[in-house]
Amino acid sequence: MTLYLKYRPQKISELDLKLVRERLEKMLDSGKDLPHAWLFSGSRGTGKTSAARILAKAINCKRDKRGKGDKGGNYEPCNECETCKSVTEGSAADVIEIDAASNRGIDEIRELRERVGLAPMQAKFKVYIIDEAHMLTNEAANALLKTLEEPPAHSIFILCTTEAEKLPETVRSRCAEVKFAKPSVEEIVEKLEKVAKAEGFKVQESGLKEIAKAARGSFRDAIKLLEQVILDGGDVGKVIDSTDPVEFLEMSTDIALKFVGDLVEKGVNLRGFVEKCVEVLREKLLETRDVSLITKIEGLERAYERMKTSAVVQLPLEIFVIENFNGGVIPTEAKAERRDLLSEPKAKVKEKERDSSTSLGMTNRGGDKLDQVISHWAEVMAKVKPMNHSVEALLRSTRPVDFDGRDLVLEAFYEFHKKQLESERCRVIVEQAVGEVMGGGGIVLKMQLSGSRLRQGSGEPKDDELVKAAEEIFR
Ligand SMILES: [Zn+2]
């Protein structure tokens, strides 16, 4: 048996989410009539189905002297009587679980209206647990609604769903909704501690925290990961790597570029990382049908393919980041680092860091006006793009280093880019766009080559890298 099943909560007091636990305790302890229709809503792995079964047991438990709850009332299931046991085993005749996502589920709902009039066989109430309730077809939802409008006295419905907003409002409004909020890292750690302790296994709290974070709000995933760690002899680092694609995909351009650089430093398998990113986006795409994700997925697929042959393994991923992430201008620091990663052996990075930090001083020369143009740089790029796509691509590989309201100095990293942008055709476009965005004409574009590269003769990029960069830009 998997640890998740082994340590599935069996009583109200064992429910992992504090708010859910307290809500159910309160309702059960009040002694009032319980609702005939419940809606358990919340993301996957938060314990909705487990809670539904516990509720079914609590309602139907046969034992006279039932388990005393934390609130004092005798509302906990005993987990020993026939009814409790059969629910735990999933064999209870009067607790019916329907998976609304399956074809069978649709048939079952259709039949439900006829069957629902029948009295329970052994238990006090017939409990219908409907999983993935948002997947009900209109027809099935209507059938269910008719039943909910006049529920037979001996029936209880528990609808579980990850997407309550997709349920018809008419159905939703007839249910007592219990929200299963995503657990905090602390709540997951608490659960992991319980499981690890019961298994006689010691994991450091920092390790549990890492597992909890990687589980992204799912108790189920967290326990699966813990199980993997236990099987692997306790090495958390081996099972969980710190490369969370979800976090990465939400980063701004500059942070993402730095992150990619860090991955390379750490020796992480970049193609494996891209695979994880694609998987996450695919999940999201199937869930939301958000077409804007398709560009990103295709971009990643392209990067994945190119990484096989790229001279600089991370370059395709970096290009993907620049093309797809938000953030406009890449701050000088990230860009300096990126430049290092792009063209130079690692041994030189240290030396270059010192070098580029001196050139950073130039950034302040233009003061406020430069800051303004930097903060509006994304707008400038957006203006240039419809005018000329390749000029926009060229601009991506430059950064503004000085601006006094008239003269704008852009730094290029390659002579080739500098020359292109200095041509009349490109210059006019950039000057016009900057003028429009900054609210004034008469802009004069001046290009300069990255200082550090000039000073360090050996730092010239190899020809094949230049060709590659050009190909990427003018593809
Ligand atoms: Zn019982």
Coordinates of C-alpha atoms and ligand atoms in Angstrom, one line a residue:
M1 CA 0.0 0.0 0.0
T2 CA 1.3 3.4 -0.8
L3 CA 2.1 5.8 2.1
Y4 CA -0.6 8.1 0.8
L5 CA -3.3 5.5 1.3
K6 CA -1.8 4.2 4.5
Y7 CA -1.8 7.6 6.1
R8 CA -5.1 8.8 4.6
P9 CA -7.0 10.6 7.4
Q10 CA -9.8 8.4 8.8
K11 CA -11.4 10.8 11.3
I12 CA -12.4 14.4 11.3
S13 CA -9.7 15.3 13.7
E14 CA -7.1 13.8 11.3
L15 CA -8.1 16.0 8.4
D16 CA -5.0 17.9 7.3
L17 CA -6.5 21.3 6.5
K18 CA -7.3 23.2 9.7
L19 CA -10.1 25.3 8.3
V20 CA -11.9 22.3 6.8
R21 CA -11.5 20.3 10.0
E22 CA -12.9 23.1 12.1
R23 CA -15.8 23.7 9.7
L24 CA -16.9 20.1 9.7
E25 CA -16.4 19.7 13.5
K26 CA -18.6 22.7 14.0
M27 CA -21.3 21.5 11.7
L28 CA -21.3 18.0 13.1
D29 CA -21.1 19.1 16.7
S30 CA -24.0 21.5 16.4
G31 CA -26.5 18.7 16.5
K32 CA -28.5 20.4 13.8
D33 CA -29.8 18.6 10.7
L34 CA -27.0 18.3 8.2
P35 CA -27.3 19.6 4.7
H36 CA -28.4 17.1 2.1
A37 CA -26.0 18.5 -0.5
W38 CA -22.4 19.4 0.1
L39 CA -19.8 20.8 -2.2
F40 CA -16.1 20.1 -1.5
S41 CA -14.1 22.5 -3.7
G42 CA -10.4 23.0 -4.0
S43 CA -7.3 22.0 -5.9
R44 CA -6.1 18.5 -6.4
G45 CA -4.5 16.5 -3.6
T46 CA -6.0 18.6 -0.8
G47 CA -8.0 15.7 0.6
K48 CA -11.6 16.3 -0.7
T49 CA -12.4 12.6 -1.4
S50 CA -10.9 11.5 1.9
A51 CA -13.0 14.1 3.8
A52 CA -16.1 13.0 1.9
R53 CA -15.6 9.4 3.0
I54 CA -15.0 10.5 6.6
L55 CA -18.2 12.5 6.5
A56 CA -20.0 9.5 5.1
K57 CA -18.8 7.4 8.0
A58 CA -19.5 10.1 10.6
I59 CA -23.1 10.2 9.3
N60 CA -23.6 6.5 9.2
C61 CA -21.5 5.0 12.0
K62 CA -23.5 2.3 13.7
R63 CA -21.8 2.4 17.1
D64 CA -23.9 3.8 19.9
K65 CA -21.0 5.3 21.7
R66 CA -19.2 7.0 18.9
G67 CA -15.8 8.4 18.8
K68 CA -15.5 11.6 20.8
G69 CA -14.4 14.5 18.6
D70 CA -12.0 17.3 19.5
K71 CA -15.0 19.5 20.1
G72 CA -16.4 17.1 22.7
G73 CA -19.4 15.8 20.8
N74 CA -19.7 12.2 19.7
Y75 CA -19.5 12.8 16.0
E76 CA -16.3 11.0 15.0
P77 CA -16.7 7.7 13.1
C78 CA -15.6 4.7 15.3
N79 CA -13.8 3.1 12.3
E80 CA -14.6 -0.3 13.9
C81 CA -18.2 -1.0 13.1
E82 CA -19.3 -2.8 9.9
T83 CA -20.4 0.5 8.2
C84 CA -17.2 2.4 9.0
K85 CA -15.1 -0.5 7.9
S86 CA -16.9 -1.0 4.6
V87 CA -16.6 2.7 3.7
T88 CA -12.9 2.6 4.5
E89 CA -12.6 -0.5 2.2
G90 CA -14.7 1.1 -0.5
S91 CA -17.3 -1.7 -0.3
A92 CA -20.2 0.0 1.4
A93 CA -23.4 -0.6 -0.4
D94 CA -24.8 2.7 0.7
V95 CA -21.9 4.9 0.0
I96 CA -21.7 5.3 -3.7
E97 CA -18.8 7.0 -5.4
I98 CA -19.3 8.3 -8.9
D99 CA -16.5 9.6 -11.1
A100 CA -18.3 12.2 -13.2
A101 CA -15.4 12.4 -15.6
S102 CA -15.9 8.8 -16.8
N103 CA -18.6 7.6 -19.3
R104 CA -19.9 5.3 -16.6
G105 CA -20.3 8.3 -14.4
I106 CA -22.7 9.9 -16.8
D107 CA -24.8 6.8 -17.0
E108 CA -24.8 6.5 -13.3
I109 CA -26.0 10.1 -12.8
R110 CA -28.8 9.4 -15.4
E111 CA -29.8 6.4 -13.3
L112 CA -29.4 8.3 -10.1
R113 CA -32.8 9.9 -10.4
E114 CA -34.5 6.5 -10.5
R115 CA -32.4 4.9 -7.9
V116 CA -32.3 7.8 -5.5
G117 CA -35.8 7.0 -4.3
L118 CA -34.7 3.7 -2.9
A119 CA -34.0 3.5 0.8
P120 CA -30.5 2.7 2.0
M121 CA -29.8 -1.0 2.5
Q122 CA -28.0 -1.0 5.8
A123 CA -26.9 2.5 6.7
K124 CA -29.0 5.4 7.8
F125 CA -28.3 7.5 4.8
K126 CA -27.4 6.7 1.2
V127 CA -24.3 8.9 0.5
Y128 CA -23.4 9.8 -3.1
I129 CA -19.9 11.0 -3.5
I130 CA -19.6 12.6 -7.0
D131 CA -15.9 13.1 -7.9
E132 CA -14.9 15.7 -10.6
A133 CA -18.4 17.1 -10.4
H134 CA -17.5 19.9 -12.8
M135 CA -17.2 17.3 -15.6
L136 CA -20.9 16.5 -15.5
T137 CA -22.6 17.0 -18.8
N138 CA -25.4 19.4 -19.0
E139 CA -27.8 16.6 -19.1
A140 CA -26.3 14.9 -16.1
A141 CA -26.1 18.2 -14.2
N142 CA -29.8 18.8 -14.9
A143 CA -30.7 15.3 -13.7
L144 CA -28.7 16.0 -10.5
L145 CA -30.3 19.4 -10.0
K146 CA -33.8 17.9 -10.1
T147 CA -32.7 15.5 -7.4
L148 CA -31.1 18.2 -5.3
E149 CA -34.3 20.3 -5.6
E150 CA -36.2 17.6 -3.7
P151 CA -33.6 15.4 -2.1
P152 CA -35.1 12.2 -0.5
A153 CA -34.8 12.4 3.3
H154 CA -32.4 9.5 3.3
S155 CA -29.9 10.7 0.7
I156 CA -26.8 12.9 1.0
F157 CA -24.8 14.2 -1.9
I158 CA -21.2 15.2 -1.6
L159 CA -19.9 16.9 -4.8
C160 CA -16.1 17.1 -5.1
T161 CA -14.5 19.4 -7.6
T162 CA -11.3 21.2 -8.5
E163 CA -13.3 23.7 -10.5
A164 CA -16.4 24.8 -8.6
E165 CA -16.9 27.8 -10.9
K166 CA -17.6 25.4 -13.8
L167 CA -20.6 23.9 -12.0
P168 CA -24.0 25.4 -13.0
E169 CA -24.9 28.1 -10.5
T170 CA -28.2 26.4 -9.9
V171 CA -26.4 23.3 -8.6
R172 CA -23.8 25.2 -6.7
S173 CA -26.3 27.3 -4.8
R174 CA -28.1 24.2 -3.5
C175 CA -25.0 22.9 -1.8
A176 CA -23.2 23.7 1.5
E177 CA -19.8 24.6 0.1
V178 CA -16.6 23.6 2.0
K179 CA -13.5 25.2 0.5
F180 CA -10.3 23.2 0.5
A181 CA -7.7 25.9 0.2
K182 CA -4.2 24.9 -0.9
P183 CA -2.3 24.0 2.2
S184 CA 0.6 26.1 3.3
V185 CA 4.1 24.7 3.3
E186 CA 3.9 24.4 7.1
E187 CA 0.7 22.4 6.9
I188 CA 2.3 20.0 4.5
V189 CA 5.4 19.8 6.6
E190 CA 3.2 18.9 9.6
K191 CA 1.7 16.0 7.7
L192 CA 5.0 14.8 6.4
E193 CA 6.4 14.8 9.9
K194 CA 3.5 12.6 11.0
V195 CA 4.1 10.2 8.2
A196 CA 7.9 10.1 8.6
K197 CA 7.6 9.6 12.3
A198 CA 5.1 6.8 12.0
E199 CA 7.4 5.1 9.4
G200 CA 10.3 5.5 11.8
F201 CA 12.2 7.6 9.3
K202 CA 14.2 10.7 10.1
V203 CA 14.3 13.5 7.7
Q204 CA 15.6 17.0 8.6
E205 CA 13.0 19.7 8.8
S206 CA 14.8 21.6 5.9
G207 CA 14.4 18.4 3.8
L208 CA 10.7 18.2 4.6
K209 CA 10.3 21.8 3.7
E210 CA 11.9 21.2 0.3
I211 CA 9.5 18.3 -0.3
A212 CA 6.6 20.4 0.8
K213 CA 7.5 23.2 -1.6
A214 CA 8.0 20.9 -4.5
A215 CA 4.6 19.4 -3.9
R216 CA 3.0 22.7 -4.8
G217 CA 0.0 22.5 -2.5
S218 CA -0.8 18.8 -2.8
F219 CA -0.7 16.5 0.2
R220 CA -0.8 13.6 -2.2
D221 CA 2.2 14.7 -4.2
A222 CA 4.1 15.6 -1.0
I223 CA 3.6 12.1 0.5
K224 CA 4.5 10.5 -2.8
L225 CA 7.8 12.5 -2.8
L226 CA 8.5 11.5 0.8
E227 CA 8.0 7.9 -0.1
Q228 CA 10.5 8.3 -2.9
V229 CA 13.0 9.9 -0.6
I230 CA 12.5 7.0 1.9
L231 CA 13.1 4.5 -0.9
D232 CA 16.1 6.4 -2.0
G233 CA 17.7 6.1 1.5
G234 CA 16.8 9.6 2.6
D235 CA 18.6 11.7 0.1
V236 CA 16.2 14.6 -0.5
G237 CA 18.4 16.3 -2.9
K238 CA 18.4 13.3 -5.2
V239 CA 14.6 13.2 -5.4
I240 CA 13.8 16.9 -5.3
D241 CA 15.9 19.3 -7.3
S242 CA 15.6 23.0 -6.8
T243 CA 14.7 23.6 -10.3
D244 CA 11.0 24.4 -10.1
P245 CA 9.7 25.0 -13.6
V246 CA 6.6 26.7 -12.3
E247 CA 8.6 29.4 -10.5
F248 CA 10.9 29.7 -13.5
L249 CA 8.0 30.3 -15.9
E250 CA 6.8 33.2 -13.8
M251 CA 10.1 35.0 -13.6
S252 CA 10.9 38.2 -15.3
T253 CA 13.4 38.2 -18.1
D254 CA 16.4 39.3 -16.1
I255 CA 15.8 36.9 -13.2
A256 CA 15.1 34.0 -15.6
L257 CA 18.4 34.6 -17.4
K258 CA 20.3 34.6 -14.2
F259 CA 18.4 31.5 -13.2
V260 CA 19.5 29.7 -16.4
G261 CA 23.1 30.8 -15.7
D262 CA 22.8 29.3 -12.2
L263 CA 21.5 26.0 -13.6
V264 CA 24.5 25.8 -15.9
E265 CA 26.8 26.6 -12.9
K266 CA 25.2 23.8 -10.9
G267 CA 25.6 21.4 -13.8
V268 CA 21.8 20.8 -14.0
N269 CA 20.7 18.9 -17.1
L270 CA 19.1 21.7 -19.1
R271 CA 17.2 19.6 -21.5
G272 CA 15.7 17.7 -18.6
F273 CA 14.7 21.1 -17.2
V274 CA 13.1 22.1 -20.5
E275 CA 11.1 18.9 -20.5
K276 CA 9.7 19.7 -17.1
C277 CA 8.8 23.2 -18.3
V278 CA 6.9 21.8 -21.3
E279 CA 5.1 19.3 -19.0
V280 CA 3.9 22.1 -16.7
L281 CA 2.7 24.2 -19.6
R282 CA 1.0 21.3 -21.2
E283 CA -0.9 20.6 -18.0
K284 CA -1.9 24.2 -17.8
L285 CA -2.9 24.3 -21.5
L286 CA -5.1 21.3 -21.1
E287 CA -6.6 22.7 -17.9
T288 CA -7.2 26.3 -19.2
R289 CA -7.2 26.0 -23.0
D290 CA -5.3 29.3 -22.9
V291 CA -4.0 29.6 -26.4
S292 CA -1.3 32.1 -25.4
L293 CA 0.5 29.1 -23.9
I294 CA 1.0 27.5 -27.3
T295 CA 3.6 30.0 -28.4
K296 CA 5.6 29.3 -25.2
I297 CA 5.3 25.6 -25.6
E298 CA 6.5 25.8 -29.2
G299 CA 9.3 28.1 -28.2
L300 CA 10.4 25.6 -25.6
E301 CA 10.2 22.7 -28.1
R302 CA 12.3 24.7 -30.5
A303 CA 14.9 25.4 -27.7
Y304 CA 14.9 21.7 -26.8
E305 CA 15.6 20.7 -30.3
R306 CA 18.4 23.3 -30.8
M307 CA 20.1 22.5 -27.5
K308 CA 21.2 19.2 -29.0
T309 CA 23.4 21.0 -31.5
S310 CA 24.0 24.4 -30.1
A311 CA 27.6 25.4 -29.5
V312 CA 26.5 27.1 -26.2
V313 CA 24.1 24.7 -24.7
Q314 CA 22.0 27.3 -22.8
L315 CA 21.7 29.8 -25.6
P316 CA 18.5 28.4 -27.1
L317 CA 16.9 28.6 -23.7
E318 CA 18.1 32.1 -23.2
I319 CA 16.7 33.1 -26.5
F320 CA 13.4 31.6 -25.5
V321 CA 13.4 33.6 -22.3
I322 CA 14.2 36.9 -24.1
E323 CA 11.4 36.2 -26.6
N324 CA 8.8 35.1 -24.2
F325 CA 9.3 36.5 -20.7
N326 CA 8.2 39.9 -19.5
G327 CA 10.6 42.4 -18.3
G328 CA 11.7 44.7 -21.1
V329 CA 15.3 45.8 -20.5
I330 CA 17.6 43.2 -19.1
P331 CA 19.4 44.9 -16.2
T332 CA 23.0 45.4 -16.8
E333 CA 24.1 42.9 -14.2
A334 CA 22.1 40.0 -15.7
K335 CA 23.2 41.0 -19.2
A336 CA 26.8 41.2 -18.3
E337 CA 26.6 37.7 -16.8
R338 CA 24.8 36.5 -19.8
R339 CA 27.4 37.9 -22.1
D340 CA 30.0 36.0 -20.1
L341 CA 28.1 32.8 -20.4
L342 CA 27.6 33.2 -24.1
S343 CA 31.1 33.7 -25.2
E344 CA 33.7 32.9 -22.6
P345 CA 35.2 30.1 -20.7
K346 CA 34.1 30.0 -17.1
A347 CA 37.6 30.8 -15.8
K348 CA 37.3 34.2 -17.2
V349 CA 34.0 35.0 -15.6
K350 CA 35.5 36.3 -12.3
E351 CA 37.8 38.6 -14.1
K352 CA 35.1 39.8 -16.3
E353 CA 32.8 40.5 -13.4
R354 CA 35.2 43.0 -12.0
D355 CA 35.6 44.4 -15.5
S356 CA 31.9 44.9 -16.2
S357 CA 31.3 46.4 -12.7
T358 CA 33.6 49.2 -13.6
S359 CA 31.7 49.7 -16.9
L360 CA 28.4 49.8 -14.9
G361 CA 29.5 53.1 -13.6
M362 CA 28.7 54.5 -17.0
T363 CA 25.1 53.8 -16.5
N364 CA 24.7 56.6 -14.1
R365 CA 26.2 59.2 -16.3
G366 CA 22.9 60.2 -17.8
G367 CA 21.1 60.1 -14.5
D368 CA 17.3 60.5 -14.5
K369 CA 16.8 60.7 -18.2
L370 CA 18.6 57.4 -18.7
D371 CA 16.5 55.8 -16.0
Q372 CA 13.4 57.0 -17.8
V373 CA 14.4 55.7 -21.1
I374 CA 15.3 52.3 -19.5
S375 CA 12.0 52.1 -17.7
H376 CA 10.2 52.8 -21.0
W377 CA 12.4 50.5 -23.1
A378 CA 9.8 47.8 -23.4
E379 CA 7.5 50.4 -25.0
V380 CA 10.3 51.5 -27.4
M381 CA 10.7 47.9 -28.5
A382 CA 6.9 47.5 -28.9
K383 CA 6.9 50.6 -31.1
V384 CA 9.8 49.4 -33.2
K385 CA 8.4 45.9 -33.7
P386 CA 5.6 46.7 -36.2
M387 CA 8.0 49.1 -38.1
N388 CA 10.7 46.6 -38.6
H389 CA 11.0 43.2 -37.0
S390 CA 14.8 42.8 -37.4
V391 CA 15.6 46.2 -35.9
E392 CA 13.6 45.1 -32.9
A393 CA 15.6 41.8 -32.7
L394 CA 18.8 43.9 -33.0
L395 CA 17.7 46.1 -30.1
R396 CA 17.3 43.1 -27.9
S397 CA 21.0 42.6 -28.0
T398 CA 21.8 46.2 -26.9
R399 CA 21.2 48.3 -23.8
P400 CA 20.9 52.0 -23.3
V401 CA 23.9 53.4 -21.3
D402 CA 23.5 57.1 -21.7
F403 CA 20.7 59.6 -22.5
D404 CA 20.6 63.3 -22.0
G405 CA 17.2 63.9 -23.6
R406 CA 18.7 64.2 -27.1
D407 CA 21.7 61.9 -27.5
L408 CA 20.9 58.2 -26.8
V409 CA 23.9 55.9 -26.4
L410 CA 23.2 52.2 -26.9
E411 CA 25.8 49.6 -26.2
A412 CA 26.1 46.6 -28.5
F413 CA 27.9 43.5 -27.6
Y414 CA 29.0 42.7 -31.1
E415 CA 30.5 44.9 -33.8
F416 CA 28.2 43.3 -36.3
H417 CA 25.1 44.5 -34.3
K418 CA 26.6 47.9 -33.8
K419 CA 27.2 48.4 -37.6
Q420 CA 23.6 47.3 -38.4
L421 CA 22.1 49.7 -36.0
E422 CA 24.3 52.5 -37.2
S423 CA 22.9 52.2 -40.7
E424 CA 20.5 55.0 -41.8
R425 CA 17.6 52.6 -42.2
C426 CA 17.8 51.2 -38.6
R427 CA 18.9 54.5 -36.9
V428 CA 15.8 56.4 -38.2
I429 CA 13.5 53.8 -36.8
V430 CA 15.0 53.7 -33.4
E431 CA 15.2 57.5 -33.1
Q432 CA 11.6 57.9 -34.1
A433 CA 10.4 55.3 -31.7
V434 CA 12.4 56.7 -28.8
G435 CA 11.1 60.2 -29.6
E436 CA 7.5 59.0 -29.6
V437 CA 7.8 57.1 -26.4
M438 CA 9.8 59.8 -24.5
G439 CA 7.6 62.6 -25.9
G440 CA 10.1 64.6 -27.9
G441 CA 11.7 64.6 -31.3
G442 CA 15.3 65.2 -32.3
I443 CA 16.7 62.0 -30.8
V444 CA 20.2 61.2 -32.0
L445 CA 21.2 57.6 -31.8
K446 CA 24.9 56.8 -31.0
M447 CA 26.2 53.3 -30.9
Q448 CA 29.1 52.0 -28.9
L449 CA 30.6 48.6 -28.5
S450 CA 30.6 46.9 -25.1
G451 CA 33.7 48.4 -23.4
S452 CA 34.8 45.3 -21.6
R453 CA 34.9 43.4 -24.8
L454 CA 37.1 46.0 -26.5
R455 CA 39.5 46.2 -23.6
Q456 CA 40.0 42.5 -23.6
G457 CA 41.2 41.6 -27.0
S458 CA 41.0 37.9 -26.4
G459 CA 37.3 38.2 -25.5
E460 CA 36.3 38.6 -29.1
P461 CA 33.6 36.0 -29.9
K462 CA 34.6 33.3 -32.2
D463 CA 33.2 33.6 -35.7
D464 CA 30.9 30.7 -35.5
E465 CA 29.3 32.2 -32.4
L466 CA 28.8 35.4 -34.3
V467 CA 27.2 33.6 -37.2
K468 CA 25.0 31.7 -34.7
A469 CA 23.9 34.9 -33.0
A470 CA 23.1 36.4 -36.4
E471 CA 21.1 33.4 -37.5
E472 CA 19.1 33.6 -34.3
I473 CA 18.3 37.2 -34.9
F474 CA 17.5 37.1 -38.6
R475 CA 15.9 33.6 -38.7
Ligands
ZN1 ZN -18.5 3.2 13.0

